Amino acid sequence: MNLSKAEHQQYNRHLILDEINESGQLKLKQAKVLIIGAGGLGCPILQYLAAAGIGTIGIADHDTIDQSNLQRQILYNHDDLGKYKAKVAASKLSRLNPFITFEVHLKKVTIENAIELFSKYDIIVDGSDNFPTRYLVNDAAVLANKPVIFGSIFKFEGQISVFNYKNGPTYRCLYPTPPKPNEVPNCSEIGVLGVLPGIIGSLQANEVLKTILQLGDVLSGKILTYNALSSEQLIFKFKKNEAISIEKLEDNYDGFCGISKEITEITFQDYAINKQNYNVLDVRTHTERNDYYFESLHIPLNELEARLHEIPKNKNLLVYCKSGVRSKAAITILLNHKFSKKVVNLKDGLDKYN
């Protein structure tokens, strides 16, 4: 495999670096990297890896573009609203770099497909935004023997680490047990500074390049934290927990993360046919509620435990949020408090039907 004349022009600033040169650029061209999530973190990761010349880039994301994404997901614009993120990202980035291949996976990463999907790539980049997916990605990567470039964001702060690098520490070594479902809100509930995912995602892309090129000090056994308000950046070390052995995937990662296994889901069409049998609860934020909703009681997830008494018990209850994740957490709270009527989740959330 050689670089064409056009590729020499495209990657000139890499090629003149003694630490990379043509042999390093060929390593990038031969690499296969899977990015999970084409959202706030995924956008800068995808842009920089495409620009750098990663030969094969997989994008796993089944979500569509919402106007609220545009504040931080800088690959997209108003013309893209309602379209699949992964398809739009691949289309735009192929125009940035026509010398690489994109593989679009319009599906959720699950226990049924994760290991097979990961086996096709050299490196897994986790740009997900929920704990069940993070634990699933970690475990599947260990079983497939792939390193994971991890990033997470919360309001004004972010974290980056590299897990399972050369049999090094994993996500479970750092976080052996997940938080309770309502303890750590995601950016849809709590908000996030728009530039933060750009910073954290760029640092994740940097770790991908370091890993492929074997340059510098890979963040294995270390977690880098960044505070956007103080610009303070710290690195903390952690060791591999030899007592943790991952031999198979969990049967249910929602259940492992405290989300009830007993949750029943129905589509909006199912609800519409039998709506007379249901009360409806919206657990999104006030801002999301102001954008659009259908007739329902509104109690944001972070207020739910204090306001359980407001929910009527004369009918079964349908709970909904944007994507179906927070509503599952809400249902878990209701079940833990022995809610007397049947509770069901709106499958895939309100955005699928809006």
mmCIF file of C-alpha atoms in Angstrom:
data_model
loop_
_atom_site.group_PDB
_atom_site.id
_atom_site.type_symbol
_atom_site.label_atom_id
_atom_site.label_comp_id
_atom_site.label_asym_id
_atom_site.label_seq_id
_atom_site.Cartn_x
_atom_site.Cartn_y
_atom_site.Cartn_z
ATOM 1 C CA MET A 1 0.000 0.000 0.000
ATOM 2 C CA ASN A 2 1.351 3.402 -1.037
ATOM 3 C CA LEU A 3 0.153 6.994 -0.887
ATOM 4 C CA SER A 4 -0.960 8.603 -4.135
ATOM 5 C CA LYS A 5 0.293 11.974 -5.297
ATOM 6 C CA ALA A 6 -3.021 13.514 -4.204
ATOM 7 C CA GLU A 7 -2.708 11.931 -0.775
ATOM 8 C CA HIS A 8 0.808 13.332 -0.468
ATOM 9 C CA GLN A 9 -0.689 16.778 -0.975
ATOM 10 C CA GLN A 10 -3.586 16.103 1.423
ATOM 11 C CA TYR A 11 -1.343 14.905 4.254
ATOM 12 C CA ASN A 12 1.693 17.129 3.631
ATOM 13 C CA ARG A 13 1.818 18.523 7.179
ATOM 14 C CA HIS A 14 1.884 15.001 8.585
ATOM 15 C CA LEU A 15 4.476 13.793 6.114
ATOM 16 C CA ILE A 16 6.974 16.503 7.010
ATOM 17 C CA LEU A 17 6.799 15.559 10.692
ATOM 18 C CA ASP A 18 9.760 13.273 11.364
ATOM 19 C CA GLU A 19 7.691 11.415 13.977
ATOM 20 C CA ILE A 20 4.999 10.512 11.399
ATOM 21 C CA ASN A 21 6.342 10.763 7.814
ATOM 22 C CA GLU A 22 5.064 8.388 5.133
ATOM 23 C CA SER A 23 5.315 5.221 7.215
ATOM 24 C CA GLY A 24 3.120 6.729 9.911
ATOM 25 C CA GLN A 25 0.606 8.032 7.407
ATOM 26 C CA LEU A 26 0.358 4.547 5.929
ATOM 27 C CA LYS A 27 -0.415 3.224 9.426
ATOM 28 C CA LEU A 28 -3.302 5.696 9.609
ATOM 29 C CA LYS A 29 -4.486 4.644 6.151
ATOM 30 C CA GLN A 30 -4.483 0.986 7.177
ATOM 31 C CA ALA A 31 -6.303 1.625 10.465
ATOM 32 C CA LYS A 32 -9.972 0.831 11.055
ATOM 33 C CA VAL A 33 -11.687 2.870 13.768
ATOM 34 C CA LEU A 34 -15.292 2.634 15.002
ATOM 35 C CA ILE A 35 -16.892 5.742 16.516
ATOM 36 C CA ILE A 36 -19.950 5.086 18.669
ATOM 37 C CA GLY A 37 -22.163 8.144 18.557
ATOM 38 C CA ALA A 38 -22.105 10.944 15.986
ATOM 39 C CA GLY A 39 -23.230 13.628 18.427
ATOM 40 C CA GLY A 40 -21.384 16.214 20.502
ATOM 41 C CA LEU A 41 -18.250 14.133 21.016
ATOM 42 C CA GLY A 42 -18.584 12.208 17.777
ATOM 43 C CA CYS A 43 -18.568 15.290 15.534
ATOM 44 C CA PRO A 44 -15.036 16.542 16.363
ATOM 45 C CA ILE A 45 -13.740 12.968 16.623
ATOM 46 C CA LEU A 46 -15.042 12.180 13.159
ATOM 47 C CA GLN A 47 -13.827 15.420 11.631
ATOM 48 C CA TYR A 48 -10.271 15.125 12.891
ATOM 49 C CA LEU A 49 -9.916 11.415 12.197
ATOM 50 C CA ALA A 50 -11.248 11.873 8.670
ATOM 51 C CA ALA A 51 -8.905 14.789 8.095
ATOM 52 C CA ALA A 52 -5.973 12.801 9.501
ATOM 53 C CA GLY A 53 -6.526 10.006 6.970
ATOM 54 C CA ILE A 54 -7.838 7.069 9.021
ATOM 55 C CA GLY A 55 -8.434 4.562 6.219
ATOM 56 C CA THR A 56 -11.724 3.081 7.426
ATOM 57 C CA ILE A 57 -14.083 4.907 9.767
ATOM 58 C CA GLY A 58 -17.173 3.197 11.108
ATOM 59 C CA ILE A 59 -20.013 5.311 12.502
ATOM 60 C CA ALA A 60 -22.540 3.607 14.788
ATOM 61 C CA ASP A 61 -25.510 5.881 15.474
ATOM 62 C CA HIS A 62 -29.242 5.381 14.903
ATOM 63 C CA ASP A 63 -30.300 8.880 15.982
ATOM 64 C CA THR A 64 -31.545 11.746 13.814
ATOM 65 C CA ILE A 65 -30.550 15.412 13.908
ATOM 66 C CA ASP A 66 -32.588 17.694 16.156
ATOM 67 C CA GLN A 67 -32.366 21.492 16.240
ATOM 68 C CA SER A 68 -31.134 21.372 19.845
ATOM 69 C CA ASN A 69 -28.079 19.437 18.590
ATOM 70 C CA LEU A 70 -26.800 22.361 16.519
ATOM 71 C CA GLN A 71 -25.454 24.261 19.546
ATOM 72 C CA ARG A 72 -22.564 21.782 19.789
ATOM 73 C CA GLN A 73 -22.773 19.179 16.995
ATOM 74 C CA ILE A 74 -20.901 21.246 14.456
ATOM 75 C CA LEU A 75 -21.071 18.853 11.514
ATOM 76 C CA TYR A 76 -24.755 19.615 11.007
ATOM 77 C CA ASN A 77 -26.974 22.540 9.998
ATOM 78 C CA HIS A 78 -30.670 23.366 9.586
ATOM 79 C CA ASP A 79 -30.831 21.610 6.228
ATOM 80 C CA ASP A 80 -29.944 18.356 8.006
ATOM 81 C CA LEU A 81 -32.759 18.364 10.582
ATOM 82 C CA GLY A 82 -34.556 15.028 10.765
ATOM 83 C CA LYS A 83 -31.846 13.150 8.856
ATOM 84 C CA TYR A 84 -29.699 10.356 10.272
ATOM 85 C CA LYS A 85 -26.545 11.710 11.904
ATOM 86 C CA ALA A 86 -24.343 8.869 10.685
ATOM 87 C CA LYS A 87 -25.425 9.259 7.062
ATOM 88 C CA VAL A 88 -25.003 13.028 7.069
ATOM 89 C CA ALA A 89 -21.610 12.783 8.765
ATOM 90 C CA ALA A 90 -20.325 10.221 6.274
ATOM 91 C CA SER A 91 -21.573 12.248 3.314
ATOM 92 C CA LYS A 92 -20.002 15.506 4.468
ATOM 93 C CA LEU A 93 -16.714 13.993 5.594
ATOM 94 C CA SER A 94 -16.261 12.058 2.357
ATOM 95 C CA ARG A 95 -16.082 15.471 0.699
ATOM 96 C CA LEU A 96 -13.437 16.530 3.224
ATOM 97 C CA ASN A 97 -11.372 13.421 2.480
ATOM 98 C CA PRO A 98 -12.289 11.291 -0.571
ATOM 99 C CA PHE A 99 -9.368 8.920 0.060
ATOM 100 C CA ILE A 100 -10.936 7.077 3.003
ATOM 101 C CA THR A 101 -13.871 4.709 3.508
ATOM 102 C CA PHE A 102 -16.904 5.267 5.733
ATOM 103 C CA GLU A 103 -19.029 2.431 7.052
ATOM 104 C CA VAL A 104 -22.409 3.578 8.382
ATOM 105 C CA HIS A 105 -24.155 1.459 11.023
ATOM 106 C CA LEU A 106 -27.668 2.806 11.605
ATOM 107 C CA LYS A 107 -28.221 0.696 14.667
ATOM 108 C CA LYS A 108 -27.881 0.775 18.389
ATOM 109 C CA VAL A 109 -24.933 -1.117 19.851
ATOM 110 C CA THR A 110 -26.455 -4.045 21.759
ATOM 111 C CA ILE A 111 -25.411 -7.270 23.448
ATOM 112 C CA GLU A 112 -26.470 -9.084 20.273
ATOM 113 C CA ASN A 113 -24.223 -7.160 17.851
ATOM 114 C CA ALA A 114 -21.425 -5.482 19.845
ATOM 115 C CA ILE A 115 -18.696 -8.126 19.757
ATOM 116 C CA GLU A 116 -19.218 -8.960 16.070
ATOM 117 C CA LEU A 117 -19.227 -5.247 15.190
ATOM 118 C CA PHE A 118 -16.114 -4.471 17.259
ATOM 119 C CA SER A 119 -14.178 -7.367 15.737
ATOM 120 C CA LYS A 120 -14.131 -5.535 12.384
ATOM 121 C CA TYR A 121 -12.169 -2.572 13.782
ATOM 122 C CA ASP A 122 -8.813 -1.903 15.435
ATOM 123 C CA ILE A 123 -9.947 0.782 17.890
ATOM 124 C CA ILE A 124 -13.310 1.630 19.446
ATOM 125 C CA VAL A 125 -14.085 5.270 20.297
ATOM 126 C CA ASP A 126 -16.862 5.745 22.840
ATOM 127 C CA GLY A 127 -18.838 8.938 22.278
ATOM 128 C CA SER A 128 -21.992 7.630 23.975
ATOM 129 C CA ASP A 129 -23.936 9.548 26.616
ATOM 130 C CA ASN A 130 -25.369 6.891 28.939
ATOM 131 C CA PHE A 131 -23.993 4.379 31.416
ATOM 132 C CA PRO A 132 -25.533 1.147 30.049
ATOM 133 C CA THR A 133 -23.827 1.779 26.696
ATOM 134 C CA ARG A 134 -20.497 2.656 28.332
ATOM 135 C CA TYR A 135 -20.409 -0.592 30.311
ATOM 136 C CA LEU A 136 -21.501 -2.590 27.264
ATOM 137 C CA VAL A 137 -18.823 -0.961 25.085
ATOM 138 C CA ASN A 138 -16.176 -1.653 27.713
ATOM 139 C CA ASP A 139 -17.098 -5.308 28.151
ATOM 140 C CA ALA A 140 -17.500 -6.044 24.443
ATOM 141 C CA ALA A 141 -14.156 -4.370 23.714
ATOM 142 C CA VAL A 142 -12.435 -6.508 26.340
ATOM 143 C CA LEU A 143 -13.950 -9.667 24.850
ATOM 144 C CA ALA A 144 -13.015 -8.552 21.321
ATOM 145 C CA ASN A 145 -9.558 -7.452 22.549
ATOM 146 C CA LYS A 146 -9.872 -3.870 21.329
ATOM 147 C CA PRO A 147 -8.763 -0.629 23.035
ATOM 148 C CA VAL A 148 -11.436 1.948 23.867
ATOM 149 C CA ILE A 149 -10.872 5.691 23.619
ATOM 150 C CA PHE A 150 -13.320 7.062 26.185
ATOM 151 C CA GLY A 151 -14.734 10.543 26.644
ATOM 152 C CA SER A 152 -17.569 12.029 28.689
ATOM 153 C CA ILE A 153 -18.946 15.519 29.338
ATOM 154 C CA PHE A 154 -21.005 17.115 32.100
ATOM 155 C CA LYS A 155 -21.998 20.804 32.072
ATOM 156 C CA PHE A 156 -18.549 22.465 32.027
ATOM 157 C CA GLU A 157 -16.316 19.445 32.670
ATOM 158 C CA GLY A 158 -15.035 16.512 30.663
ATOM 159 C CA GLN A 159 -12.997 13.328 31.028
ATOM 160 C CA ILE A 160 -10.803 11.302 28.659
ATOM 161 C CA SER A 161 -9.098 7.941 29.122
ATOM 162 C CA VAL A 162 -7.942 4.901 27.138
ATOM 163 C CA PHE A 163 -9.209 1.531 28.334
ATOM 164 C CA ASN A 164 -8.062 -2.021 27.600
ATOM 165 C CA TYR A 165 -4.892 -0.779 25.909
ATOM 166 C CA LYS A 166 -2.406 -3.654 25.777
ATOM 167 C CA ASN A 167 -4.478 -5.447 28.410
ATOM 168 C CA GLY A 168 -4.406 -2.359 30.629
ATOM 169 C CA PRO A 169 -7.097 -1.030 32.994
ATOM 170 C CA THR A 170 -10.696 -0.939 31.802
ATOM 171 C CA TYR A 171 -13.697 1.287 32.482
ATOM 172 C CA ARG A 172 -14.752 -1.080 35.266
ATOM 173 C CA CYS A 173 -11.397 -0.581 37.013
ATOM 174 C CA LEU A 174 -12.211 3.121 37.260
ATOM 175 C CA TYR A 175 -15.964 2.782 37.785
ATOM 176 C CA PRO A 176 -16.705 -0.738 39.111
ATOM 177 C CA THR A 177 -20.342 0.084 39.831
ATOM 178 C CA PRO A 178 -22.668 2.441 37.931
ATOM 179 C CA PRO A 179 -24.499 5.356 39.541
ATOM 180 C CA LYS A 180 -28.223 5.105 40.185
ATOM 181 C CA PRO A 181 -30.380 5.991 37.151
ATOM 182 C CA ASN A 182 -31.344 9.468 38.381
ATOM 183 C CA GLU A 183 -28.009 10.437 39.991
ATOM 184 C CA VAL A 184 -26.134 11.743 36.918
ATOM 185 C CA PRO A 185 -28.315 13.639 34.415
ATOM 186 C CA ASN A 186 -27.244 13.816 30.774
ATOM 187 C CA CYS A 187 -26.863 17.003 28.756
ATOM 188 C CA SER A 188 -30.511 16.894 27.649
ATOM 189 C CA GLU A 189 -31.478 17.385 31.284
ATOM 190 C CA ILE A 190 -28.688 19.507 32.740
ATOM 191 C CA GLY A 191 -27.198 21.306 29.711
ATOM 192 C CA VAL A 192 -23.634 21.520 28.412
ATOM 193 C CA LEU A 193 -21.349 24.338 27.265
ATOM 194 C CA GLY A 194 -21.309 24.117 23.474
ATOM 195 C CA VAL A 195 -17.522 24.151 23.017
ATOM 196 C CA LEU A 196 -16.849 21.469 25.649
ATOM 197 C CA PRO A 197 -17.571 18.408 23.481
ATOM 198 C CA GLY A 198 -15.349 19.967 20.819
ATOM 199 C CA ILE A 199 -12.452 20.088 23.279
ATOM 200 C CA ILE A 200 -13.015 16.610 24.718
ATOM 201 C CA GLY A 201 -13.733 15.035 21.329
ATOM 202 C CA SER A 202 -10.538 16.541 19.907
ATOM 203 C CA LEU A 203 -8.569 15.070 22.797
ATOM 204 C CA GLN A 204 -10.157 11.684 22.088
ATOM 205 C CA ALA A 205 -9.131 11.965 18.429
ATOM 206 C CA ASN A 206 -5.620 12.784 19.614
ATOM 207 C CA GLU A 207 -5.522 9.565 21.671
ATOM 208 C CA VAL A 208 -6.630 7.584 18.613
ATOM 209 C CA LEU A 209 -3.751 8.974 16.563
ATOM 210 C CA LYS A 210 -1.242 8.402 19.381
ATOM 211 C CA THR A 211 -2.449 4.822 19.743
ATOM 212 C CA ILE A 212 -2.129 4.039 16.036
ATOM 213 C CA LEU A 213 1.197 5.820 15.589
ATOM 214 C CA GLN A 214 2.619 4.686 18.952
ATOM 215 C CA LEU A 215 3.540 8.265 19.764
ATOM 216 C CA GLY A 216 3.748 9.946 23.137
ATOM 217 C CA ASP A 217 2.143 8.716 26.328
ATOM 218 C CA VAL A 218 -1.233 7.062 25.736
ATOM 219 C CA LEU A 219 -3.772 7.740 28.512
ATOM 220 C CA SER A 220 -3.896 4.126 29.660
ATOM 221 C CA GLY A 221 -4.265 3.838 33.425
ATOM 222 C CA LYS A 222 -4.848 7.586 33.523
ATOM 223 C CA ILE A 223 -7.883 9.826 33.312
ATOM 224 C CA LEU A 224 -7.566 13.391 32.117
ATOM 225 C CA THR A 225 -10.100 15.865 33.472
ATOM 226 C CA TYR A 226 -10.765 19.270 31.947
ATOM 227 C CA ASN A 227 -12.693 22.217 33.401
ATOM 228 C CA ALA A 228 -13.845 24.691 30.764
ATOM 229 C CA LEU A 229 -14.445 27.485 33.297
ATOM 230 C CA SER A 230 -10.978 27.428 34.843
ATOM 231 C CA SER A 231 -9.135 25.812 31.888
ATOM 232 C CA GLU A 232 -7.638 23.508 34.510
ATOM 233 C CA GLN A 233 -6.483 20.145 33.195
ATOM 234 C CA LEU A 234 -5.482 17.344 35.566
ATOM 235 C CA ILE A 235 -4.368 13.750 35.080
ATOM 236 C CA PHE A 236 -5.092 11.096 37.695
ATOM 237 C CA LYS A 237 -3.601 7.603 37.629
ATOM 238 C CA PHE A 238 -5.485 4.408 38.380
ATOM 239 C CA LYS A 239 -4.447 0.743 38.317
ATOM 240 C CA LYS A 240 -5.905 -2.330 36.756
ATOM 241 C CA ASN A 241 -8.128 -4.229 39.162
ATOM 242 C CA GLU A 242 -6.963 -7.808 38.702
ATOM 243 C CA ALA A 243 -9.999 -9.039 40.642
ATOM 244 C CA ILE A 244 -12.294 -7.896 37.819
ATOM 245 C CA SER A 245 -12.701 -10.547 35.149
ATOM 246 C CA ILE A 246 -14.933 -9.953 32.129
ATOM 247 C CA GLU A 247 -15.784 -13.319 30.629
ATOM 248 C CA LYS A 248 -19.141 -12.546 29.006
ATOM 249 C CA LEU A 249 -21.552 -9.706 28.443
ATOM 250 C CA GLU A 250 -24.213 -8.853 31.006
ATOM 251 C CA ASP A 251 -27.660 -10.193 30.163
ATOM 252 C CA ASN A 252 -29.147 -6.732 30.599
ATOM 253 C CA TYR A 253 -27.073 -3.543 30.867
ATOM 254 C CA ASP A 254 -30.089 -1.413 31.732
ATOM 255 C CA GLY A 255 -30.707 -3.736 34.663
ATOM 256 C CA PHE A 256 -27.029 -3.688 35.644
ATOM 257 C CA CYS A 257 -27.204 0.116 35.756
ATOM 258 C CA GLY A 258 -30.257 0.032 37.987
ATOM 259 C CA ILE A 259 -32.905 0.460 35.305
ATOM 260 C CA SER A 260 -35.688 -2.023 35.930
ATOM 261 C CA LYS A 261 -35.829 -5.161 33.784
ATOM 262 C CA GLU A 262 -39.591 -5.144 34.082
ATOM 263 C CA ILE A 263 -40.155 -2.219 31.718
ATOM 264 C CA THR A 264 -42.725 -2.712 28.984
ATOM 265 C CA GLU A 265 -42.468 -0.552 25.872
ATOM 266 C CA ILE A 266 -45.109 0.486 23.367
ATOM 267 C CA THR A 267 -45.019 2.595 20.217
ATOM 268 C CA PHE A 268 -46.867 5.864 19.830
ATOM 269 C CA GLN A 269 -49.235 4.094 17.414
ATOM 270 C CA ASP A 270 -50.074 1.511 20.093
ATOM 271 C CA TYR A 271 -50.755 4.319 22.536
ATOM 272 C CA ALA A 272 -52.943 6.224 20.037
ATOM 273 C CA ILE A 273 -55.181 3.189 19.548
ATOM 274 C CA ASN A 274 -55.706 2.753 23.303
ATOM 275 C CA LYS A 275 -55.089 6.267 24.629
ATOM 276 C CA GLN A 276 -58.275 6.218 26.707
ATOM 277 C CA ASN A 277 -56.580 3.627 28.929
ATOM 278 C CA TYR A 278 -53.553 5.770 29.767
ATOM 279 C CA ASN A 279 -52.455 8.779 31.729
ATOM 280 C CA VAL A 280 -49.256 10.230 30.269
ATOM 281 C CA LEU A 281 -46.131 11.576 31.989
ATOM 282 C CA ASP A 282 -43.446 13.705 30.297
ATOM 283 C CA VAL A 283 -40.124 13.598 32.213
ATOM 284 C CA ARG A 284 -38.145 15.915 29.930
ATOM 285 C CA THR A 285 -36.833 19.332 30.965
ATOM 286 C CA HIS A 286 -38.872 22.535 30.913
ATOM 287 C CA THR A 287 -36.966 23.728 27.846
ATOM 288 C CA GLU A 288 -37.720 20.534 25.926
ATOM 289 C CA ARG A 289 -41.343 20.754 26.984
ATOM 290 C CA ASN A 290 -41.597 24.286 25.605
ATOM 291 C CA ASP A 291 -40.406 23.099 22.193
ATOM 292 C CA TYR A 292 -43.148 20.490 21.670
ATOM 293 C CA TYR A 293 -45.195 17.910 23.569
ATOM 294 C CA PHE A 294 -48.415 15.956 23.459
ATOM 295 C CA GLU A 295 -51.054 16.119 26.160
ATOM 296 C CA SER A 296 -49.480 14.914 29.396
ATOM 297 C CA LEU A 297 -48.535 15.682 32.962
ATOM 298 C CA HIS A 298 -45.046 17.220 33.084
ATOM 299 C CA ILE A 299 -42.578 16.362 35.865
ATOM 300 C CA PRO A 300 -38.862 16.576 34.970
ATOM 301 C CA LEU A 301 -36.925 13.457 35.954
ATOM 302 C CA ASN A 302 -34.853 15.277 38.589
ATOM 303 C CA GLU A 303 -38.085 16.346 40.352
ATOM 304 C CA LEU A 304 -39.915 13.039 40.083
ATOM 305 C CA GLU A 305 -39.268 11.485 43.500
ATOM 306 C CA ALA A 306 -40.429 14.639 45.254
ATOM 307 C CA ARG A 307 -43.599 14.877 43.142
ATOM 308 C CA LEU A 308 -44.785 11.281 42.880
ATOM 309 C CA HIS A 309 -47.986 12.217 44.694
ATOM 310 C CA GLU A 310 -49.033 14.359 41.704
ATOM 311 C CA ILE A 311 -49.361 11.386 39.349
ATOM 312 C CA PRO A 312 -52.957 10.107 39.068
ATOM 313 C CA LYS A 313 -53.561 6.400 39.639
ATOM 314 C CA ASN A 314 -56.911 5.928 37.947
ATOM 315 C CA LYS A 315 -55.343 4.555 34.717
ATOM 316 C CA ASN A 316 -52.210 2.898 33.441
ATOM 317 C CA LEU A 317 -49.296 5.298 32.865
ATOM 318 C CA LEU A 318 -47.286 5.984 29.700
ATOM 319 C CA VAL A 319 -43.945 7.711 30.367
ATOM 320 C CA TYR A 320 -41.951 9.495 27.680
ATOM 321 C CA CYS A 321 -38.799 11.558 27.142
ATOM 322 C CA LYS A 322 -36.684 12.498 24.120
ATOM 323 C CA SER A 323 -35.128 9.111 23.340
ATOM 324 C CA GLY A 324 -36.604 6.638 25.826
ATOM 325 C CA VAL A 325 -33.623 6.560 28.209
ATOM 326 C CA ARG A 326 -34.720 8.997 30.911
ATOM 327 C CA SER A 327 -38.253 7.617 30.815
ATOM 328 C CA LYS A 328 -36.840 4.178 31.681
ATOM 329 C CA ALA A 329 -35.079 5.732 34.663
ATOM 330 C CA ALA A 330 -38.378 7.368 35.658
ATOM 331 C CA ILE A 331 -40.228 4.059 35.409
ATOM 332 C CA THR A 332 -37.583 2.435 37.603
ATOM 333 C CA ILE A 333 -38.263 5.076 40.259
ATOM 334 C CA LEU A 334 -42.008 4.483 39.970
ATOM 335 C CA LEU A 335 -41.606 0.707 40.264
ATOM 336 C CA ASN A 336 -39.288 1.085 43.246
ATOM 337 C CA HIS A 337 -42.020 3.140 44.930
ATOM 338 C CA LYS A 338 -44.603 0.424 44.155
ATOM 339 C CA PHE A 339 -46.678 2.524 41.758
ATOM 340 C CA SER A 340 -50.065 0.841 41.777
ATOM 341 C CA LYS A 341 -50.887 0.899 38.052
ATOM 342 C CA LYS A 342 -49.131 -0.599 35.049
ATOM 343 C CA VAL A 343 -46.367 1.697 33.723
ATOM 344 C CA VAL A 344 -45.080 1.553 30.131
ATOM 345 C CA ASN A 345 -42.321 3.337 28.248
ATOM 346 C CA LEU A 346 -42.714 5.163 24.923
ATOM 347 C CA LYS A 347 -40.358 3.106 22.749
ATOM 348 C CA ASP A 348 -37.410 5.163 21.401
ATOM 349 C CA GLY A 349 -38.847 8.371 22.846
ATOM 350 C CA LEU A 350 -40.865 11.276 21.511
ATOM 351 C CA ASP A 351 -38.329 12.374 18.884
ATOM 352 C CA LYS A 352 -38.949 9.266 16.814
ATOM 353 C CA TYR A 353 -42.550 10.328 16.303
ATOM 354 C CA ASN A 354 -42.184 14.108 16.144
#
